[in-house]
Amino acid sequence: MTTSIRLHFKLYRPIHLGDLSPETVRLMHYAIKFLALQVASVKSASIRIESLQEVQSMHPTIHIWGTPGNYQTYCRALLHIGGIPCVCKSLAPLCSALLLPGGGDLEPWRYGQKNTSSRGLEPERDCAEFELIARYLNLRRPILGICRGMQVLNVFFGGTLLQDLPGHSQIQGQDRFHFVQTFPSAFAQLYPPLSIVNSAHHQAVDRPGSGLEIVQSALDGVPEAIAHRQHCVWGVQWHPERLGPNGIRLLHAFLSRCTENKKFFP
């Protein structure tokens, strides 16, 4: 059975396609098709569009587990630099890469602790993201964890977390900006020894997981970025999707590795 689907877009101001570059028009075209791909997963409905593989041949697709319509800031940032986000509560889509966004805390039993300060637990999401990490690792496709996502990666590889950390959460609903130091590593190709990032977290990496190294930390020693020594895996405790040019720099590197299908910095 074929179902007709009508998509609505809320725009901040009227636009005319003639005002947009050909590349932007093409990107919008494939974004619409990818949205349709998500809708097409509904039972007893099908839609005539090109395959996911065709979309990936034009732009890298990024798998984000969650309810479609969520994670708008992440989606806008990815679309802005040429990526196609796929937000869905499914393990099925096989995308160019996996992105683990921010959110609630992990269940502490996963890293061998009782719940002392964890909140906003998302057990269904924990299970799904752990399965996705294993799948994308097996396929040797890039994985980027942001905020909670960095913590998920650390626990997946056997590390532990600090359940409550003062001085790094938002201030009256606004990100906290602070200095970080970047250690000699591949990460230093993107960021100088001292730079500014945005924090919005109350938990942090304690003991790094197997194969992970801390490549950036706050001046108080709290880990701010991790990288795996063998896999295409990176995690940042800050939020590149809303940090402006300094954040876009990281997302560009992530997308370029999706396209080249190799480690972040070989």
PDB file of C-alpha atoms in Angstrom:
ATOM      1  CA  MET A   1       0.000   0.000   0.000  1.00  0.00           C
ATOM      2  CA  THR A   2       1.309   3.449  -0.873  1.00  0.00           C
ATOM      3  CA  THR A   3       0.675   6.285   1.555  1.00  0.00           C
ATOM      4  CA  SER A   4       0.799   9.944   0.600  1.00  0.00           C
ATOM      5  CA  ILE A   5       2.919  11.958   3.026  1.00  0.00           C
ATOM      6  CA  ARG A   6       2.826  15.725   3.397  1.00  0.00           C
ATOM      7  CA  LEU A   7       5.777  17.390   5.100  1.00  0.00           C
ATOM      8  CA  HIS A   8       5.520  20.809   6.752  1.00  0.00           C
ATOM      9  CA  PHE A   9       8.465  23.072   7.547  1.00  0.00           C
ATOM     10  CA  LYS A  10       8.475  25.945   9.990  1.00  0.00           C
ATOM     11  CA  LEU A  11      10.718  28.707   8.694  1.00  0.00           C
ATOM     12  CA  TYR A  12      12.009  31.665  10.648  1.00  0.00           C
ATOM     13  CA  ARG A  13      11.505  33.867   7.574  1.00  0.00           C
ATOM     14  CA  PRO A  14      10.177  33.360   4.024  1.00  0.00           C
ATOM     15  CA  ILE A  15      12.755  32.060   1.566  1.00  0.00           C
ATOM     16  CA  HIS A  16      12.868  31.718  -2.208  1.00  0.00           C
ATOM     17  CA  LEU A  17      14.720  28.845  -3.813  1.00  0.00           C
ATOM     18  CA  GLY A  18      16.223  31.290  -6.272  1.00  0.00           C
ATOM     19  CA  ASP A  19      18.076  32.936  -3.380  1.00  0.00           C
ATOM     20  CA  LEU A  20      19.773  29.683  -2.390  1.00  0.00           C
ATOM     21  CA  SER A  21      22.913  28.137  -3.819  1.00  0.00           C
ATOM     22  CA  PRO A  22      22.513  24.968  -5.925  1.00  0.00           C
ATOM     23  CA  GLU A  23      24.307  22.984  -3.208  1.00  0.00           C
ATOM     24  CA  THR A  24      21.878  24.199  -0.535  1.00  0.00           C
ATOM     25  CA  VAL A  25      18.897  23.278  -2.714  1.00  0.00           C
ATOM     26  CA  ARG A  26      20.336  19.784  -3.283  1.00  0.00           C
ATOM     27  CA  LEU A  27      20.934  19.389   0.454  1.00  0.00           C
ATOM     28  CA  MET A  28      17.334  20.387   1.236  1.00  0.00           C
ATOM     29  CA  HIS A  29      16.147  17.922  -1.408  1.00  0.00           C
ATOM     30  CA  TYR A  30      17.958  15.014   0.196  1.00  0.00           C
ATOM     31  CA  ALA A  31      17.008  16.109   3.699  1.00  0.00           C
ATOM     32  CA  ILE A  32      13.344  15.912   2.712  1.00  0.00           C
ATOM     33  CA  LYS A  33      13.872  12.477   1.224  1.00  0.00           C
ATOM     34  CA  PHE A  34      15.615  11.302   4.360  1.00  0.00           C
ATOM     35  CA  LEU A  35      12.749  12.524   6.517  1.00  0.00           C
ATOM     36  CA  ALA A  36      10.492  10.477   4.310  1.00  0.00           C
ATOM     37  CA  LEU A  37      12.727   7.458   4.902  1.00  0.00           C
ATOM     38  CA  GLN A  38      12.046   7.743   8.616  1.00  0.00           C
ATOM     39  CA  VAL A  39       8.295   8.019   8.095  1.00  0.00           C
ATOM     40  CA  ALA A  40       8.387   5.064   5.735  1.00  0.00           C
ATOM     41  CA  SER A  41       9.424   2.775   8.588  1.00  0.00           C
ATOM     42  CA  VAL A  42       5.825   2.822   9.836  1.00  0.00           C
ATOM     43  CA  LYS A  43       4.111  -0.538   9.270  1.00  0.00           C
ATOM     44  CA  SER A  44       1.814  -0.915   6.235  1.00  0.00           C
ATOM     45  CA  ALA A  45       3.166   2.240   4.649  1.00  0.00           C
ATOM     46  CA  SER A  46       5.670   2.606   1.836  1.00  0.00           C
ATOM     47  CA  ILE A  47       6.978   5.521  -0.136  1.00  0.00           C
ATOM     48  CA  ARG A  48       8.733   5.815  -3.495  1.00  0.00           C
ATOM     49  CA  ILE A  49      12.075   7.509  -2.881  1.00  0.00           C
ATOM     50  CA  GLU A  50      15.707   6.789  -3.595  1.00  0.00           C
ATOM     51  CA  SER A  51      17.510   4.432  -1.244  1.00  0.00           C
ATOM     52  CA  LEU A  52      19.554   5.380   1.779  1.00  0.00           C
ATOM     53  CA  GLN A  53      22.643   4.379  -0.172  1.00  0.00           C
ATOM     54  CA  GLU A  54      21.880   7.027  -2.795  1.00  0.00           C
ATOM     55  CA  VAL A  55      21.552   9.694  -0.126  1.00  0.00           C
ATOM     56  CA  GLN A  56      24.869   8.589   1.381  1.00  0.00           C
ATOM     57  CA  SER A  57      26.545   8.864  -2.003  1.00  0.00           C
ATOM     58  CA  MET A  58      25.786  12.595  -1.914  1.00  0.00           C
ATOM     59  CA  HIS A  59      26.193  13.418   1.787  1.00  0.00           C
ATOM     60  CA  PRO A  60      27.212  11.472   4.918  1.00  0.00           C
ATOM     61  CA  THR A  61      24.247  10.295   6.971  1.00  0.00           C
ATOM     62  CA  ILE A  62      24.442  10.431  10.763  1.00  0.00           C
ATOM     63  CA  HIS A  63      22.472   8.028  12.960  1.00  0.00           C
ATOM     64  CA  ILE A  64      21.063   9.578  16.167  1.00  0.00           C
ATOM     65  CA  TRP A  65      18.885   7.340  18.328  1.00  0.00           C
ATOM     66  CA  GLY A  66      15.787   9.164  19.569  1.00  0.00           C
ATOM     67  CA  THR A  67      12.335  10.461  18.735  1.00  0.00           C
ATOM     68  CA  PRO A  68      12.133  12.168  15.312  1.00  0.00           C
ATOM     69  CA  GLY A  69      11.800  15.883  15.863  1.00  0.00           C
ATOM     70  CA  ASN A  70      14.169  15.943  18.822  1.00  0.00           C
ATOM     71  CA  TYR A  71      17.776  17.115  18.777  1.00  0.00           C
ATOM     72  CA  GLN A  72      17.025  20.075  16.516  1.00  0.00           C
ATOM     73  CA  THR A  73      20.255  21.903  17.412  1.00  0.00           C
ATOM     74  CA  TYR A  74      22.334  18.879  16.427  1.00  0.00           C
ATOM     75  CA  CYS A  75      20.364  18.450  13.197  1.00  0.00           C
ATOM     76  CA  ARG A  76      20.734  22.086  12.185  1.00  0.00           C
ATOM     77  CA  ALA A  77      24.480  21.992  12.807  1.00  0.00           C
ATOM     78  CA  LEU A  78      24.917  18.814  10.754  1.00  0.00           C
ATOM     79  CA  LEU A  79      22.740  20.032   7.887  1.00  0.00           C
ATOM     80  CA  HIS A  80      24.635  23.323   7.860  1.00  0.00           C
ATOM     81  CA  ILE A  81      27.903  21.562   7.029  1.00  0.00           C
ATOM     82  CA  GLY A  82      26.518  18.950   4.645  1.00  0.00           C
ATOM     83  CA  GLY A  83      25.474  16.022   6.817  1.00  0.00           C
ATOM     84  CA  ILE A  84      22.072  14.341   6.838  1.00  0.00           C
ATOM     85  CA  PRO A  85      20.877  13.480  10.381  1.00  0.00           C
ATOM     86  CA  CYS A  86      18.719  10.390  10.842  1.00  0.00           C
ATOM     87  CA  VAL A  87      16.897  10.683  14.167  1.00  0.00           C
ATOM     88  CA  CYS A  88      14.867   7.555  14.860  1.00  0.00           C
ATOM     89  CA  LYS A  89      14.108   5.020  17.575  1.00  0.00           C
ATOM     90  CA  SER A  90      15.422   2.176  15.496  1.00  0.00           C
ATOM     91  CA  LEU A  91      18.598   0.150  15.228  1.00  0.00           C
ATOM     92  CA  ALA A  92      17.893  -0.582  11.581  1.00  0.00           C
ATOM     93  CA  PRO A  93      19.252   2.383   9.579  1.00  0.00           C
ATOM     94  CA  LEU A  94      22.840   1.806   8.508  1.00  0.00           C
ATOM     95  CA  CYS A  95      24.313   5.281   8.260  1.00  0.00           C
ATOM     96  CA  SER A  96      27.758   6.660   7.528  1.00  0.00           C
ATOM     97  CA  ALA A  97      28.401   7.283  11.235  1.00  0.00           C
ATOM     98  CA  LEU A  98      26.864   7.302  14.709  1.00  0.00           C
ATOM     99  CA  LEU A  99      26.380  10.381  16.897  1.00  0.00           C
ATOM    100  CA  LEU A 100      25.527  10.030  20.602  1.00  0.00           C
ATOM    101  CA  PRO A 101      23.992  13.334  21.793  1.00  0.00           C
ATOM    102  CA  GLY A 102      23.495  14.850  25.229  1.00  0.00           C
ATOM    103  CA  GLY A 103      20.661  13.931  27.583  1.00  0.00           C
ATOM    104  CA  GLY A 104      19.915  12.294  30.916  1.00  0.00           C
ATOM    105  CA  ASP A 105      22.303  10.210  33.016  1.00  0.00           C
ATOM    106  CA  LEU A 106      23.201   6.574  32.503  1.00  0.00           C
ATOM    107  CA  GLU A 107      22.036   3.945  34.947  1.00  0.00           C
ATOM    108  CA  PRO A 108      24.913   3.714  37.464  1.00  0.00           C
ATOM    109  CA  TRP A 109      24.787  -0.093  37.678  1.00  0.00           C
ATOM    110  CA  ARG A 110      26.363  -0.097  34.218  1.00  0.00           C
ATOM    111  CA  TYR A 111      29.618   1.105  35.739  1.00  0.00           C
ATOM    112  CA  GLY A 112      29.321  -0.796  39.006  1.00  0.00           C
ATOM    113  CA  GLN A 113      27.868   1.886  41.277  1.00  0.00           C
ATOM    114  CA  LYS A 114      24.679   2.553  43.203  1.00  0.00           C
ATOM    115  CA  ASN A 115      22.635   5.596  42.300  1.00  0.00           C
ATOM    116  CA  THR A 116      23.806   8.430  44.529  1.00  0.00           C
ATOM    117  CA  SER A 117      23.292  11.506  42.330  1.00  0.00           C
ATOM    118  CA  SER A 118      22.199  10.351  38.864  1.00  0.00           C
ATOM    119  CA  ARG A 119      18.973  11.761  37.455  1.00  0.00           C
ATOM    120  CA  GLY A 120      16.928  11.797  34.284  1.00  0.00           C
ATOM    121  CA  LEU A 121      17.720   8.119  33.699  1.00  0.00           C
ATOM    122  CA  GLU A 122      16.965   6.726  30.229  1.00  0.00           C
ATOM    123  CA  PRO A 123      17.339   2.922  30.429  1.00  0.00           C
ATOM    124  CA  GLU A 124      15.765   2.271  27.007  1.00  0.00           C
ATOM    125  CA  ARG A 125      18.168   4.706  25.419  1.00  0.00           C
ATOM    126  CA  ASP A 126      21.131   3.199  27.299  1.00  0.00           C
ATOM    127  CA  CYS A 127      20.353  -0.228  25.840  1.00  0.00           C
ATOM    128  CA  ALA A 128      19.839   1.084  22.307  1.00  0.00           C
ATOM    129  CA  GLU A 129      22.995   3.193  22.259  1.00  0.00           C
ATOM    130  CA  PHE A 130      25.132   0.355  23.617  1.00  0.00           C
ATOM    131  CA  GLU A 131      23.858  -1.878  20.803  1.00  0.00           C
ATOM    132  CA  LEU A 132      24.523   0.822  18.235  1.00  0.00           C
ATOM    133  CA  ILE A 133      28.059   1.420  19.479  1.00  0.00           C
ATOM    134  CA  ALA A 134      28.845  -2.285  19.131  1.00  0.00           C
ATOM    135  CA  ARG A 135      27.362  -2.342  15.643  1.00  0.00           C
ATOM    136  CA  TYR A 136      29.210   0.704  14.330  1.00  0.00           C
ATOM    137  CA  LEU A 137      32.473  -0.447  15.910  1.00  0.00           C
ATOM    138  CA  ASN A 138      32.116  -3.777  14.121  1.00  0.00           C
ATOM    139  CA  LEU A 139      31.587  -1.919  10.839  1.00  0.00           C
ATOM    140  CA  ARG A 140      34.531   0.372  11.604  1.00  0.00           C
ATOM    141  CA  ARG A 141      32.423   3.486  11.098  1.00  0.00           C
ATOM    142  CA  PRO A 142      33.050   6.750  12.986  1.00  0.00           C
ATOM    143  CA  ILE A 143      31.366   7.430  16.335  1.00  0.00           C
ATOM    144  CA  LEU A 144      31.165  10.801  18.053  1.00  0.00           C
ATOM    145  CA  GLY A 145      29.823  11.219  21.589  1.00  0.00           C
ATOM    146  CA  ILE A 146      28.735  14.642  22.861  1.00  0.00           C
ATOM    147  CA  CYS A 147      28.257  15.379  26.586  1.00  0.00           C
ATOM    148  CA  ARG A 148      26.233  12.346  27.780  1.00  0.00           C
ATOM    149  CA  GLY A 149      27.471  10.646  24.606  1.00  0.00           C
ATOM    150  CA  MET A 150      31.082  10.888  25.764  1.00  0.00           C
ATOM    151  CA  GLN A 151      30.061   9.326  29.076  1.00  0.00           C
ATOM    152  CA  VAL A 152      28.199   6.521  27.260  1.00  0.00           C
ATOM    153  CA  LEU A 153      31.344   5.734  25.267  1.00  0.00           C
ATOM    154  CA  ASN A 154      33.469   5.680  28.394  1.00  0.00           C
ATOM    155  CA  VAL A 155      31.128   3.282  30.197  1.00  0.00           C
ATOM    156  CA  PHE A 156      30.785   1.089  27.094  1.00  0.00           C
ATOM    157  CA  PHE A 157      34.553   0.564  27.120  1.00  0.00           C
ATOM    158  CA  GLY A 158      34.524  -0.283  30.828  1.00  0.00           C
ATOM    159  CA  GLY A 159      35.200   3.110  32.399  1.00  0.00           C
ATOM    160  CA  THR A 160      33.451   4.810  35.311  1.00  0.00           C
ATOM    161  CA  LEU A 161      31.782   8.171  35.947  1.00  0.00           C
ATOM    162  CA  LEU A 162      31.645  10.793  38.665  1.00  0.00           C
ATOM    163  CA  GLN A 163      27.920  10.971  39.456  1.00  0.00           C
ATOM    164  CA  ASP A 164      27.906  14.602  40.540  1.00  0.00           C
ATOM    165  CA  LEU A 165      30.425  17.303  39.758  1.00  0.00           C
ATOM    166  CA  PRO A 166      29.959  20.923  40.870  1.00  0.00           C
ATOM    167  CA  GLY A 167      31.118  23.815  38.749  1.00  0.00           C
ATOM    168  CA  HIS A 168      30.450  22.442  35.257  1.00  0.00           C
ATOM    169  CA  SER A 169      26.667  22.655  34.843  1.00  0.00           C
ATOM    170  CA  GLN A 170      24.720  25.453  33.185  1.00  0.00           C
ATOM    171  CA  ILE A 171      24.238  28.788  34.924  1.00  0.00           C
ATOM    172  CA  GLN A 172      20.582  29.922  34.902  1.00  0.00           C
ATOM    173  CA  GLY A 173      19.908  27.834  31.792  1.00  0.00           C
ATOM    174  CA  GLN A 174      22.988  29.054  29.903  1.00  0.00           C
ATOM    175  CA  ASP A 175      26.106  27.091  29.020  1.00  0.00           C
ATOM    176  CA  ARG A 176      29.116  27.654  31.251  1.00  0.00           C
ATOM    177  CA  PHE A 177      32.192  28.749  29.249  1.00  0.00           C
ATOM    178  CA  HIS A 178      35.652  27.813  30.498  1.00  0.00           C
ATOM    179  CA  PHE A 179      39.199  27.112  29.380  1.00  0.00           C
ATOM    180  CA  VAL A 180      40.421  23.668  28.416  1.00  0.00           C
ATOM    181  CA  GLN A 181      43.900  22.381  27.695  1.00  0.00           C
ATOM    182  CA  THR A 182      44.552  20.147  24.705  1.00  0.00           C
ATOM    183  CA  PHE A 183      47.275  17.550  25.113  1.00  0.00           C
ATOM    184  CA  PRO A 184      49.776  16.522  22.413  1.00  0.00           C
ATOM    185  CA  SER A 185      47.668  14.161  20.335  1.00  0.00           C
ATOM    186  CA  ALA A 186      45.760  14.001  17.079  1.00  0.00           C
ATOM    187  CA  PHE A 187      43.194  16.267  18.729  1.00  0.00           C
ATOM    188  CA  ALA A 188      45.813  19.034  18.701  1.00  0.00           C
ATOM    189  CA  GLN A 189      45.403  19.219  14.916  1.00  0.00           C
ATOM    190  CA  LEU A 190      42.081  20.941  15.586  1.00  0.00           C
ATOM    191  CA  TYR A 191      42.591  22.889  18.803  1.00  0.00           C
ATOM    192  CA  PRO A 192      45.456  24.901  20.335  1.00  0.00           C
ATOM    193  CA  PRO A 193      46.962  24.076  23.730  1.00  0.00           C
ATOM    194  CA  LEU A 194      44.449  26.415  25.394  1.00  0.00           C
ATOM    195  CA  SER A 195      40.928  27.133  24.141  1.00  0.00           C
ATOM    196  CA  ILE A 196      37.401  27.882  25.385  1.00  0.00           C
ATOM    197  CA  VAL A 197      34.483  25.421  25.346  1.00  0.00           C
ATOM    198  CA  ASN A 198      30.905  25.329  26.693  1.00  0.00           C
ATOM    199  CA  SER A 199      29.799  23.035  29.515  1.00  0.00           C
ATOM    200  CA  ALA A 200      26.335  21.888  30.568  1.00  0.00           C
ATOM    201  CA  HIS A 201      26.958  18.714  32.579  1.00  0.00           C
ATOM    202  CA  HIS A 202      26.923  17.555  36.187  1.00  0.00           C
ATOM    203  CA  GLN A 203      28.681  14.222  35.591  1.00  0.00           C
ATOM    204  CA  ALA A 204      32.062  13.420  34.102  1.00  0.00           C
ATOM    205  CA  VAL A 205      34.482  10.670  33.150  1.00  0.00           C
ATOM    206  CA  ASP A 206      36.291   9.284  36.193  1.00  0.00           C
ATOM    207  CA  ARG A 207      38.341   6.244  35.159  1.00  0.00           C
ATOM    208  CA  PRO A 208      38.814   6.086  31.357  1.00  0.00           C
ATOM    209  CA  GLY A 209      37.607   2.960  29.615  1.00  0.00           C
ATOM    210  CA  SER A 210      39.846   0.433  27.904  1.00  0.00           C
ATOM    211  CA  GLY A 211      41.639   1.892  24.882  1.00  0.00           C
ATOM    212  CA  LEU A 212      40.509   5.451  25.609  1.00  0.00           C
ATOM    213  CA  GLU A 213      42.871   8.320  26.283  1.00  0.00           C
ATOM    214  CA  ILE A 214      42.079  11.774  27.617  1.00  0.00           C
ATOM    215  CA  VAL A 215      43.063  14.291  24.943  1.00  0.00           C
ATOM    216  CA  GLN A 216      41.608  17.436  26.496  1.00  0.00           C
ATOM    217  CA  SER A 217      40.770  18.497  30.046  1.00  0.00           C
ATOM    218  CA  ALA A 218      39.443  21.484  31.973  1.00  0.00           C
ATOM    219  CA  LEU A 219      41.931  23.422  34.071  1.00  0.00           C
ATOM    220  CA  ASP A 220      40.617  21.616  37.165  1.00  0.00           C
ATOM    221  CA  GLY A 221      41.532  18.262  35.588  1.00  0.00           C
ATOM    222  CA  VAL A 222      38.049  17.150  34.511  1.00  0.00           C
ATOM    223  CA  PRO A 223      38.272  15.230  31.191  1.00  0.00           C
ATOM    224  CA  GLU A 224      36.758  17.233  28.321  1.00  0.00           C
ATOM    225  CA  ALA A 225      37.604  14.993  25.351  1.00  0.00           C
ATOM    226  CA  ILE A 226      38.548  11.364  24.830  1.00  0.00           C
ATOM    227  CA  ALA A 227      39.727   9.366  21.834  1.00  0.00           C
ATOM    228  CA  HIS A 228      40.139   5.649  21.252  1.00  0.00           C
ATOM    229  CA  ARG A 229      43.598   4.447  20.327  1.00  0.00           C
ATOM    230  CA  GLN A 230      42.371   1.956  17.726  1.00  0.00           C
ATOM    231  CA  HIS A 231      38.794   2.723  16.725  1.00  0.00           C
ATOM    232  CA  CYS A 232      37.208   5.700  14.950  1.00  0.00           C
ATOM    233  CA  VAL A 233      35.771   6.934  18.249  1.00  0.00           C
ATOM    234  CA  TRP A 234      35.826  10.382  19.804  1.00  0.00           C
ATOM    235  CA  GLY A 235      33.942  11.973  22.671  1.00  0.00           C
ATOM    236  CA  VAL A 236      33.699  15.560  23.905  1.00  0.00           C
ATOM    237  CA  GLN A 237      32.116  16.696  27.149  1.00  0.00           C
ATOM    238  CA  TRP A 238      31.199  20.075  25.666  1.00  0.00           C
ATOM    239  CA  HIS A 239      28.661  20.965  22.963  1.00  0.00           C
ATOM    240  CA  PRO A 240      30.151  21.640  19.503  1.00  0.00           C
ATOM    241  CA  GLU A 241      26.685  21.891  17.947  1.00  0.00           C
ATOM    242  CA  ARG A 242      26.149  25.227  19.729  1.00  0.00           C
ATOM    243  CA  LEU A 243      29.689  26.551  20.112  1.00  0.00           C
ATOM    244  CA  GLY A 244      29.932  28.414  16.809  1.00  0.00           C
ATOM    245  CA  PRO A 245      33.047  28.135  14.585  1.00  0.00           C
ATOM    246  CA  ASN A 246      35.092  26.277  17.223  1.00  0.00           C
ATOM    247  CA  GLY A 247      32.404  23.607  17.453  1.00  0.00           C
ATOM    248  CA  ILE A 248      31.805  23.419  13.717  1.00  0.00           C
ATOM    249  CA  ARG A 249      35.506  22.658  13.322  1.00  0.00           C
ATOM    250  CA  LEU A 250      35.034  19.381  15.195  1.00  0.00           C
ATOM    251  CA  LEU A 251      31.852  18.452  13.324  1.00  0.00           C
ATOM    252  CA  HIS A 252      33.595  19.140   9.999  1.00  0.00           C
ATOM    253  CA  ALA A 253      36.377  16.743  10.981  1.00  0.00           C
ATOM    254  CA  PHE A 254      33.773  14.148  11.962  1.00  0.00           C
ATOM    255  CA  LEU A 255      31.947  14.418   8.621  1.00  0.00           C
ATOM    256  CA  SER A 256      35.188  14.321   6.634  1.00  0.00           C
ATOM    257  CA  ARG A 257      36.057  11.021   8.311  1.00  0.00           C
ATOM    258  CA  CYS A 258      32.599   9.701   7.421  1.00  0.00           C
ATOM    259  CA  THR A 259      33.279  10.520   3.781  1.00  0.00           C
ATOM    260  CA  GLU A 260      36.783   9.123   3.776  1.00  0.00           C
ATOM    261  CA  ASN A 261      35.700   6.083   5.846  1.00  0.00           C
ATOM    262  CA  LYS A 262      38.822   6.084   7.988  1.00  0.00           C
ATOM    263  CA  LYS A 263      39.959   7.003  11.477  1.00  0.00           C
ATOM    264  CA  PHE A 264      39.620  10.601  12.604  1.00  0.00           C
ATOM    265  CA  PHE A 265      43.322  11.293  12.343  1.00  0.00           C
ATOM    266  CA  PRO A 266      45.361   8.361  11.028  1.00  0.00           C
TER     267      PRO A 266
END
